[in-house]
PDB file of C-alpha atoms in Angstrom:
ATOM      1  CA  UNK A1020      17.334 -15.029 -25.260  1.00  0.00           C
ATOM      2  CA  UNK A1021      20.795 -15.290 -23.294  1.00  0.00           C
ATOM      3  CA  UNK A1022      21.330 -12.020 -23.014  1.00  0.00           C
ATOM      4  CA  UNK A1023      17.972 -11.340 -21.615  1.00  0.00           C
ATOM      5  CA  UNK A1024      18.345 -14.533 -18.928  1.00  0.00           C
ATOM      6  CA  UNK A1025      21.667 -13.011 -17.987  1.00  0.00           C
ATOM      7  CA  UNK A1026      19.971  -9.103 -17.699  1.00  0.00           C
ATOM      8  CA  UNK A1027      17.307 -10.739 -15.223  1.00  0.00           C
ATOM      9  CA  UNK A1028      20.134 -12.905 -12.802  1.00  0.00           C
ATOM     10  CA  UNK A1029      22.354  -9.597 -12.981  1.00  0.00           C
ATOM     11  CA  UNK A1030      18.796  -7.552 -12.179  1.00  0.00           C
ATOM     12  CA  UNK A1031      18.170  -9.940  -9.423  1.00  0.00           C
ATOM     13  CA  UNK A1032      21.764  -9.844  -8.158  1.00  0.00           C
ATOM     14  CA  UNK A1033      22.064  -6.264  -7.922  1.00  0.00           C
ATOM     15  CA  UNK A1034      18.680  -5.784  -6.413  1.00  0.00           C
ATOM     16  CA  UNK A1035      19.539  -8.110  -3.502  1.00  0.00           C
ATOM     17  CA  UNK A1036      22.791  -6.558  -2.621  1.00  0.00           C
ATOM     18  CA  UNK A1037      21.360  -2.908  -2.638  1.00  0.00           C
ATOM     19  CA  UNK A1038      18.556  -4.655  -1.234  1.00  0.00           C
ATOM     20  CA  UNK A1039      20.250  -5.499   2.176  1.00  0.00           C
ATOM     21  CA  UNK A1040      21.766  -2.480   2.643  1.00  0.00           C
ATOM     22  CA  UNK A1041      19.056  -0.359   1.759  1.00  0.00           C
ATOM     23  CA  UNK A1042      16.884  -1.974   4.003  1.00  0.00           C
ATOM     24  CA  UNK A1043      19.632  -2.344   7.180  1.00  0.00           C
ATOM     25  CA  UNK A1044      19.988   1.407   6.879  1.00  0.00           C
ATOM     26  CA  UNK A1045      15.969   2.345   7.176  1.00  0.00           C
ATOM     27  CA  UNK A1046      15.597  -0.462   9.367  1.00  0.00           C
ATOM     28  CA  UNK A1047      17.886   1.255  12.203  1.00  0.00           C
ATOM     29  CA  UNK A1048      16.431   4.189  10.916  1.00  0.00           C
ATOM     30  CA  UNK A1049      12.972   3.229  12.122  1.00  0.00           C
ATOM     31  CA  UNK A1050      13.760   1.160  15.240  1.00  0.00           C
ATOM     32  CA  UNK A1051      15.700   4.464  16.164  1.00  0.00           C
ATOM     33  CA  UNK A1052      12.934   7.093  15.240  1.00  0.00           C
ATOM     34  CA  UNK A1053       9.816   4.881  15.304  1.00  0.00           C
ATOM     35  CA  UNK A1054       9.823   2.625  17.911  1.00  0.00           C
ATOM     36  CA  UNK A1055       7.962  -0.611  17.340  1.00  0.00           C
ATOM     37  CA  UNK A1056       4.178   1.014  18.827  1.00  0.00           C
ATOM     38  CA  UNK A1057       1.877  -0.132  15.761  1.00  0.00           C
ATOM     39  CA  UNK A1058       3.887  -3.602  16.101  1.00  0.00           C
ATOM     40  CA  UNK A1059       3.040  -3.851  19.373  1.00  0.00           C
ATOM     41  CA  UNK A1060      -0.484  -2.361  18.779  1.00  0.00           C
ATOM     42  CA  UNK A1061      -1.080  -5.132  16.262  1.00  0.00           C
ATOM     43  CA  UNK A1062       0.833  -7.728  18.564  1.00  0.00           C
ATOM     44  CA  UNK A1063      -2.142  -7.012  21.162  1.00  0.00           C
ATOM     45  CA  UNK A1064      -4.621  -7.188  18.720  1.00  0.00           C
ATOM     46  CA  UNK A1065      -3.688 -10.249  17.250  1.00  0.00           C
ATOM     47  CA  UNK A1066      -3.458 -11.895  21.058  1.00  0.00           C
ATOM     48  CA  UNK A1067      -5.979  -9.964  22.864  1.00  0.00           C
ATOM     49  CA  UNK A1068      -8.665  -9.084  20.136  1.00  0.00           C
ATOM     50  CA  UNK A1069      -7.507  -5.231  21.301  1.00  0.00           C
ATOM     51  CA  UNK A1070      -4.703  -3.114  21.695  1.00  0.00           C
ATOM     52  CA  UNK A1071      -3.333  -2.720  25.226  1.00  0.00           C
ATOM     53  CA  UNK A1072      -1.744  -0.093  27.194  1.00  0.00           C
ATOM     54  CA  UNK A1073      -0.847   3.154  26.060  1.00  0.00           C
ATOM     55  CA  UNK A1074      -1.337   3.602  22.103  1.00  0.00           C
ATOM     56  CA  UNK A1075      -2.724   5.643  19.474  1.00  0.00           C
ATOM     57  CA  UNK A1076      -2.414   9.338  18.756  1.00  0.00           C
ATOM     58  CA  UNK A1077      -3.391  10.971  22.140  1.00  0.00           C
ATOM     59  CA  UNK A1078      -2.032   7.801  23.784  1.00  0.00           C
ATOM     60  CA  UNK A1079      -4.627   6.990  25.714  1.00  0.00           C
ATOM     61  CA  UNK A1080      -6.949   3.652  26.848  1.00  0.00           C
ATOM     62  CA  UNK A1081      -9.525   4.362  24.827  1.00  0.00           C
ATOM     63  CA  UNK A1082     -10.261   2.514  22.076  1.00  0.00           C
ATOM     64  CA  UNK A1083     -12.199   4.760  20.296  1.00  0.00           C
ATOM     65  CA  UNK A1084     -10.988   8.033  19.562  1.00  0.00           C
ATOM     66  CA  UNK A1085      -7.545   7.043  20.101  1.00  0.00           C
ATOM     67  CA  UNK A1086      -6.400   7.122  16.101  1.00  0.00           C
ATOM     68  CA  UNK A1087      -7.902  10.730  15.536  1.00  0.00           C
ATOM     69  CA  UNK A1088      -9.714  10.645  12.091  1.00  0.00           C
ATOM     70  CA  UNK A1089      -8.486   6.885  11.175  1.00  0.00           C
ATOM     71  CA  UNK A1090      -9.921   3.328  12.496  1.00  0.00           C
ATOM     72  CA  UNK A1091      -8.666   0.301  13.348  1.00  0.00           C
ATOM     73  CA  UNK A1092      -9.946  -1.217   9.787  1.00  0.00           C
ATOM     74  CA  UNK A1093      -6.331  -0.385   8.476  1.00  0.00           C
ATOM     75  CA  UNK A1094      -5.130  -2.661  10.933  1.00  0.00           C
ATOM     76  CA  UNK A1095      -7.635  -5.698  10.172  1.00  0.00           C
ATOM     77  CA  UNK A1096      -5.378  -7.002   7.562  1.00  0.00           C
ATOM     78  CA  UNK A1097      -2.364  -7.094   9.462  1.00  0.00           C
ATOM     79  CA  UNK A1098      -4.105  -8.550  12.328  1.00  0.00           C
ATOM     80  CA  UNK A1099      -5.709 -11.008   9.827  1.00  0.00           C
ATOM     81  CA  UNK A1100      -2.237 -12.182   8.486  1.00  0.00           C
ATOM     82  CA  UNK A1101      -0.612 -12.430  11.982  1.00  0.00           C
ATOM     83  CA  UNK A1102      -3.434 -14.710  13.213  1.00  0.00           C
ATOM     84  CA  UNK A1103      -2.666 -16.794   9.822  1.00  0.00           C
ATOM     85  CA  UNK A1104       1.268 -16.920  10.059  1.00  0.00           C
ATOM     86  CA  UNK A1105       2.358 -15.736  13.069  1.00  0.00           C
ATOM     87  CA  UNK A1106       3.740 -11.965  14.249  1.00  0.00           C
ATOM     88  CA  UNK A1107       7.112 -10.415  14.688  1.00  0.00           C
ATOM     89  CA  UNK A1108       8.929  -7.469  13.534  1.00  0.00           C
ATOM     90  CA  UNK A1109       9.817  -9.190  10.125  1.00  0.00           C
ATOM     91  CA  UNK A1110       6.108  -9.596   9.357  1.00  0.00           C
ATOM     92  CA  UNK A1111       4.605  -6.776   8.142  1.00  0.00           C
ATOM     93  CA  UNK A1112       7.993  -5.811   6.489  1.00  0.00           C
ATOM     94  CA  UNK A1113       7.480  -8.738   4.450  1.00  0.00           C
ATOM     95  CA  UNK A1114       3.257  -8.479   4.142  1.00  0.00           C
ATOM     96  CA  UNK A1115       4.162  -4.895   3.003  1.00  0.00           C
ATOM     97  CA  UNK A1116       6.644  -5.827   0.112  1.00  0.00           C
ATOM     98  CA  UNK A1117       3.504  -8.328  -1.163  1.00  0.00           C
ATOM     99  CA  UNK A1118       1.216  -5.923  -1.397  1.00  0.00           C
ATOM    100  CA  UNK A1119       3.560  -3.533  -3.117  1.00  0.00           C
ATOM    101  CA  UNK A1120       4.294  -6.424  -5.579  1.00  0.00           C
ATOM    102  CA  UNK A1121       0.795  -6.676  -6.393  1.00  0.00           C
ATOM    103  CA  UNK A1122      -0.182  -3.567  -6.923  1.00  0.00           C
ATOM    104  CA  UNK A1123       2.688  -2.988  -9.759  1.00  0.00           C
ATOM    105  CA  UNK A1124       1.644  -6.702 -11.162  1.00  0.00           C
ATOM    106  CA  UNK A1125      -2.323  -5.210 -11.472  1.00  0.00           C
ATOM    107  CA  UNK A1126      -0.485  -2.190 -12.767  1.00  0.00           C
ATOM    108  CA  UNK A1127       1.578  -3.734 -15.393  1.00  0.00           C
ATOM    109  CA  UNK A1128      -1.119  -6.116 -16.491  1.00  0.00           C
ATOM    110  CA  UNK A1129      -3.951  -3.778 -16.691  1.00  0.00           C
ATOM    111  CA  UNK A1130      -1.817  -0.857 -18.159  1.00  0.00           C
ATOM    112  CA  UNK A1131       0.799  -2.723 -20.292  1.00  0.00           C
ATOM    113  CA  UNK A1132       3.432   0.130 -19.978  1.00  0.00           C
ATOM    114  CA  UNK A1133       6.187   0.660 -22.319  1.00  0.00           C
ATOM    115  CA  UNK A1134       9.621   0.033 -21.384  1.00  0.00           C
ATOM    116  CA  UNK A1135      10.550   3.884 -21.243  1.00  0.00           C
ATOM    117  CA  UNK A1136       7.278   4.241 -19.067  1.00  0.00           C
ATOM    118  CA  UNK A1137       8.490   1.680 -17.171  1.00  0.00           C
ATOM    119  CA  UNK A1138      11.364   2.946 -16.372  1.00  0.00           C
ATOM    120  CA  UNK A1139       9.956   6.125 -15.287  1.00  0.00           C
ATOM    121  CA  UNK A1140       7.538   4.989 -12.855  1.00  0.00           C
ATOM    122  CA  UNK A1141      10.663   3.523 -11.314  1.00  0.00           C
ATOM    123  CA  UNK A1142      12.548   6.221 -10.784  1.00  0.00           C
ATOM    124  CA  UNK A1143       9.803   8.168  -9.675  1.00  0.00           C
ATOM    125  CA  UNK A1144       8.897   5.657  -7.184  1.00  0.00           C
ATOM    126  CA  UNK A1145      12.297   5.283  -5.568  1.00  0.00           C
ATOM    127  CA  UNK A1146      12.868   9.027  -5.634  1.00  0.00           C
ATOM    128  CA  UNK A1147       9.480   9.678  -3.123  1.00  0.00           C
ATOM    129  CA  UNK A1148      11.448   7.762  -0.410  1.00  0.00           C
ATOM    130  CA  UNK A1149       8.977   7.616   2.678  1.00  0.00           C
ATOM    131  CA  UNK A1150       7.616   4.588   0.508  1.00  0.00           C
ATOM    132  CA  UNK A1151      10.362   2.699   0.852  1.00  0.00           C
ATOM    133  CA  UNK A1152      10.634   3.682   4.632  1.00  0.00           C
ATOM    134  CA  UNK A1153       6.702   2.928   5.142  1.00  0.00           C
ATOM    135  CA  UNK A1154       7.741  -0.824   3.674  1.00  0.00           C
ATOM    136  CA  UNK A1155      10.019  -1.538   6.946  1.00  0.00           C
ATOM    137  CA  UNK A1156       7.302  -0.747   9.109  1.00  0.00           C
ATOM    138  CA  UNK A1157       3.689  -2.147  10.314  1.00  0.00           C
ATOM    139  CA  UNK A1158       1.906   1.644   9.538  1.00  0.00           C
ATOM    140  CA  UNK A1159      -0.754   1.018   7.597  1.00  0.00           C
ATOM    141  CA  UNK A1160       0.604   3.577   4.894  1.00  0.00           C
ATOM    142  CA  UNK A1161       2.180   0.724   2.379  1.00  0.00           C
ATOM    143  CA  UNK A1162      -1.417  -0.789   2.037  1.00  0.00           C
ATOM    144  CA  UNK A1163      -3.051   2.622   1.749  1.00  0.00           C
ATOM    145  CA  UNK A1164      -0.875   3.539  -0.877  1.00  0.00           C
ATOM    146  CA  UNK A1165      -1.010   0.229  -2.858  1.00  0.00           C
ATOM    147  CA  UNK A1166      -4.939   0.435  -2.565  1.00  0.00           C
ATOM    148  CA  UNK A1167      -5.124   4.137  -3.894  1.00  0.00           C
ATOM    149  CA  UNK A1168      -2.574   3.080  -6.482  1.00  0.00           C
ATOM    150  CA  UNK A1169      -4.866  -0.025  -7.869  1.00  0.00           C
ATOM    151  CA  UNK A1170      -8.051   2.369  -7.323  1.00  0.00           C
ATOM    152  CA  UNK A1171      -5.847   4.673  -9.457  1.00  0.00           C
ATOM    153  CA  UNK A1172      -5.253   2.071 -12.272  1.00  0.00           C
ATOM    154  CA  UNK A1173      -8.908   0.416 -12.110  1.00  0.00           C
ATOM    155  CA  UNK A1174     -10.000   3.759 -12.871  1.00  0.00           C
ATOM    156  CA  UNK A1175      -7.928   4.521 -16.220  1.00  0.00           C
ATOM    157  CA  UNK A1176      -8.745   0.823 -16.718  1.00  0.00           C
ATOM    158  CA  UNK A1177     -12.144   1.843 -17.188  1.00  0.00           C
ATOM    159  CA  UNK A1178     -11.904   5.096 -19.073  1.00  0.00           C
ATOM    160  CA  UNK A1179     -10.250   3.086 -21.929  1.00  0.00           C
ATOM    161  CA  UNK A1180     -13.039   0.565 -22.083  1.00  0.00           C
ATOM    162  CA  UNK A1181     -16.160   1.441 -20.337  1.00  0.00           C
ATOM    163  CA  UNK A1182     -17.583  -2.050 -21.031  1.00  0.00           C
ATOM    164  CA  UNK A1183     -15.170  -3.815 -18.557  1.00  0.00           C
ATOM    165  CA  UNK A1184     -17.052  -3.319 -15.685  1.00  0.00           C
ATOM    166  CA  UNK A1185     -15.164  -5.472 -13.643  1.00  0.00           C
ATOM    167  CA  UNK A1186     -12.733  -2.642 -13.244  1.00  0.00           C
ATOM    168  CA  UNK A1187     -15.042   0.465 -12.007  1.00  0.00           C
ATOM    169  CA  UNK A1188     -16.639  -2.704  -9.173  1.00  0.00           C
ATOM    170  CA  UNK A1189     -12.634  -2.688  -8.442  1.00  0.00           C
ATOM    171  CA  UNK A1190     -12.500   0.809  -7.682  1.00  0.00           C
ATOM    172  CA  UNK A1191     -15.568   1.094  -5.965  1.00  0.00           C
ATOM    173  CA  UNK A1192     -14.262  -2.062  -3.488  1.00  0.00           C
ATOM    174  CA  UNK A1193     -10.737   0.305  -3.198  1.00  0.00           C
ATOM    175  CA  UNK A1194     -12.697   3.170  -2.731  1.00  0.00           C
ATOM    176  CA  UNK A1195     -15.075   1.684   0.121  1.00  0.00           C
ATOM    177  CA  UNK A1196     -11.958   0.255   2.024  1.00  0.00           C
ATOM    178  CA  UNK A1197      -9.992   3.473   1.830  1.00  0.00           C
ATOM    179  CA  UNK A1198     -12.992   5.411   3.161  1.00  0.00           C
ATOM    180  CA  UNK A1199     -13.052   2.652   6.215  1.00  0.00           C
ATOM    181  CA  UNK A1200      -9.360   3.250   7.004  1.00  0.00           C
ATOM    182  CA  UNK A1201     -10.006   6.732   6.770  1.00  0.00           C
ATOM    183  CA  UNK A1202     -13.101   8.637   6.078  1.00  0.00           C
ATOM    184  CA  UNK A1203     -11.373  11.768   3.737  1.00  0.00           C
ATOM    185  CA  UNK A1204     -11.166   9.218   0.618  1.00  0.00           C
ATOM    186  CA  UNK A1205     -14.596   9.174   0.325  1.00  0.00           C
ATOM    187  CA  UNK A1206     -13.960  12.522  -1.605  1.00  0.00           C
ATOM    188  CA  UNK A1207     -12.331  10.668  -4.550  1.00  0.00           C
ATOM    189  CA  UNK A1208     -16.145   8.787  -4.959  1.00  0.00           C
ATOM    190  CA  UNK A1209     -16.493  12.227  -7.536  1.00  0.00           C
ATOM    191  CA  UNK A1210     -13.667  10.623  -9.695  1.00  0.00           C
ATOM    192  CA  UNK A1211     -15.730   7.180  -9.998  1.00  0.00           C
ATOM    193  CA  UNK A1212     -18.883   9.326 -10.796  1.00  0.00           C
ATOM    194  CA  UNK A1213     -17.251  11.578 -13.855  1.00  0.00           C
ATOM    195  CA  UNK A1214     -15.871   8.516 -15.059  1.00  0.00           C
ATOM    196  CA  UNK A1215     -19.021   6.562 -15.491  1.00  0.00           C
ATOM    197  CA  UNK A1216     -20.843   9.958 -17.087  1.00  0.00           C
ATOM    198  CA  UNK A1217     -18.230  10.092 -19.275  1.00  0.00           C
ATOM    199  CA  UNK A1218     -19.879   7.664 -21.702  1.00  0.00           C
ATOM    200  CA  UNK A1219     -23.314   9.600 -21.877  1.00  0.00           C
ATOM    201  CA  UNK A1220     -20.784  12.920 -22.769  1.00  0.00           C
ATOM    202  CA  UNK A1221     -22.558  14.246 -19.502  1.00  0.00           C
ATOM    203  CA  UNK A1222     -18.904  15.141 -18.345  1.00  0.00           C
ATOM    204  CA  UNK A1223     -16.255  15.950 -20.847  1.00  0.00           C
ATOM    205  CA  UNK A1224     -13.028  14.623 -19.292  1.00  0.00           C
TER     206      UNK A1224
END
């Protein structure tokens, strides 16, 4: 019992001193290569009920057609949470590390992994990078990814028991909101179908 109190401090230790310089180092990196536009954007939003000036993709006035083959629903929760607690740069840094912490809590309590799985899934995550960049930013990429990943889970979820139908409405709801962010992830609607064939052996997954 010791021993594992004293491998959670030293767990919690470590992670804040890599932490700060971890996050210092793709912070400059993403004032310096990224300037703050989608703060700003959201800053507008939040103030104005629009964005302002010169933003999007073609970086025009318009505010539709401006964010190519996306809308401005994967900017509604930001926008929500700004008007709730206030907006600056540390915001959506901080909304962004939330929503990555619960999407590996629904993970871990829907999946149970092993330890060795665990452990895996770490590495893997902190080896694709850009997710740790996407986390010091207000792009809409952290939630997109944390939605897909819980769509992801709900769906397994599901497979094993086909009775808990709470899971399948949970990938439908991902499924809906990714499609409103941005219309291609209405493709992965064929995954939710196979799955809930499976049972009557229409599809043999």
């Amino acid at each position: 019992m010791l021993m594992d109190i004293l491998y959670v401090v030293l767990g919690i230790i470590v992670g804040i001193i890599i932490g700060f310089f971890v996050a210092r180092h793709f912070m400059k990196k993403q004032i310096t290569e990224n300037p703050p536009i989608n703060e700003k954007m959201i800053e507008a939003m939040i103030q104005y009920g629009k964005p302002l000036g010169y933003y999007g993709y073609n970086e025009s006035h318009a505010i539709v057609g401006n964010l190519g083959g996306w809308s401005f629903v994967m900017l509604y929760p930001f926008v929500a949470i700004g008007k709730l607690v206030g907006w600056n740069y540390m915001t959506p840094i901080v909304i962004n590390l939330v929503f990555w912490i619960i999407g590996f809590a629904i993970m871990t309590l829907a999946l149970k992994p092993t330890l060795p799985a665990q452990a895996f899934i770490s590495i893997a995550w902190l080896c694709f990078s850009v997710n740790i960049r996407y986390i010091f930013s207000a792009t809409p990429e952290a939630l997109i990814t944390v939605m897909f990943l819980i769509f992801a889970v709900a769906v397994i979820r599901y497979c094993r028991n086909t009775r808990a139908i709470g899971w399948l409405i949970l990938a439908d709801v991902m499924i809906v909101g990714l499609t409103l962010m941005r219309g291609y992830y209405i493709l992965f609607i064929v995954v939710v179908i196979a799955v809930m064939f499976k049972e009557s052996r229409k599809i043999d997954l």
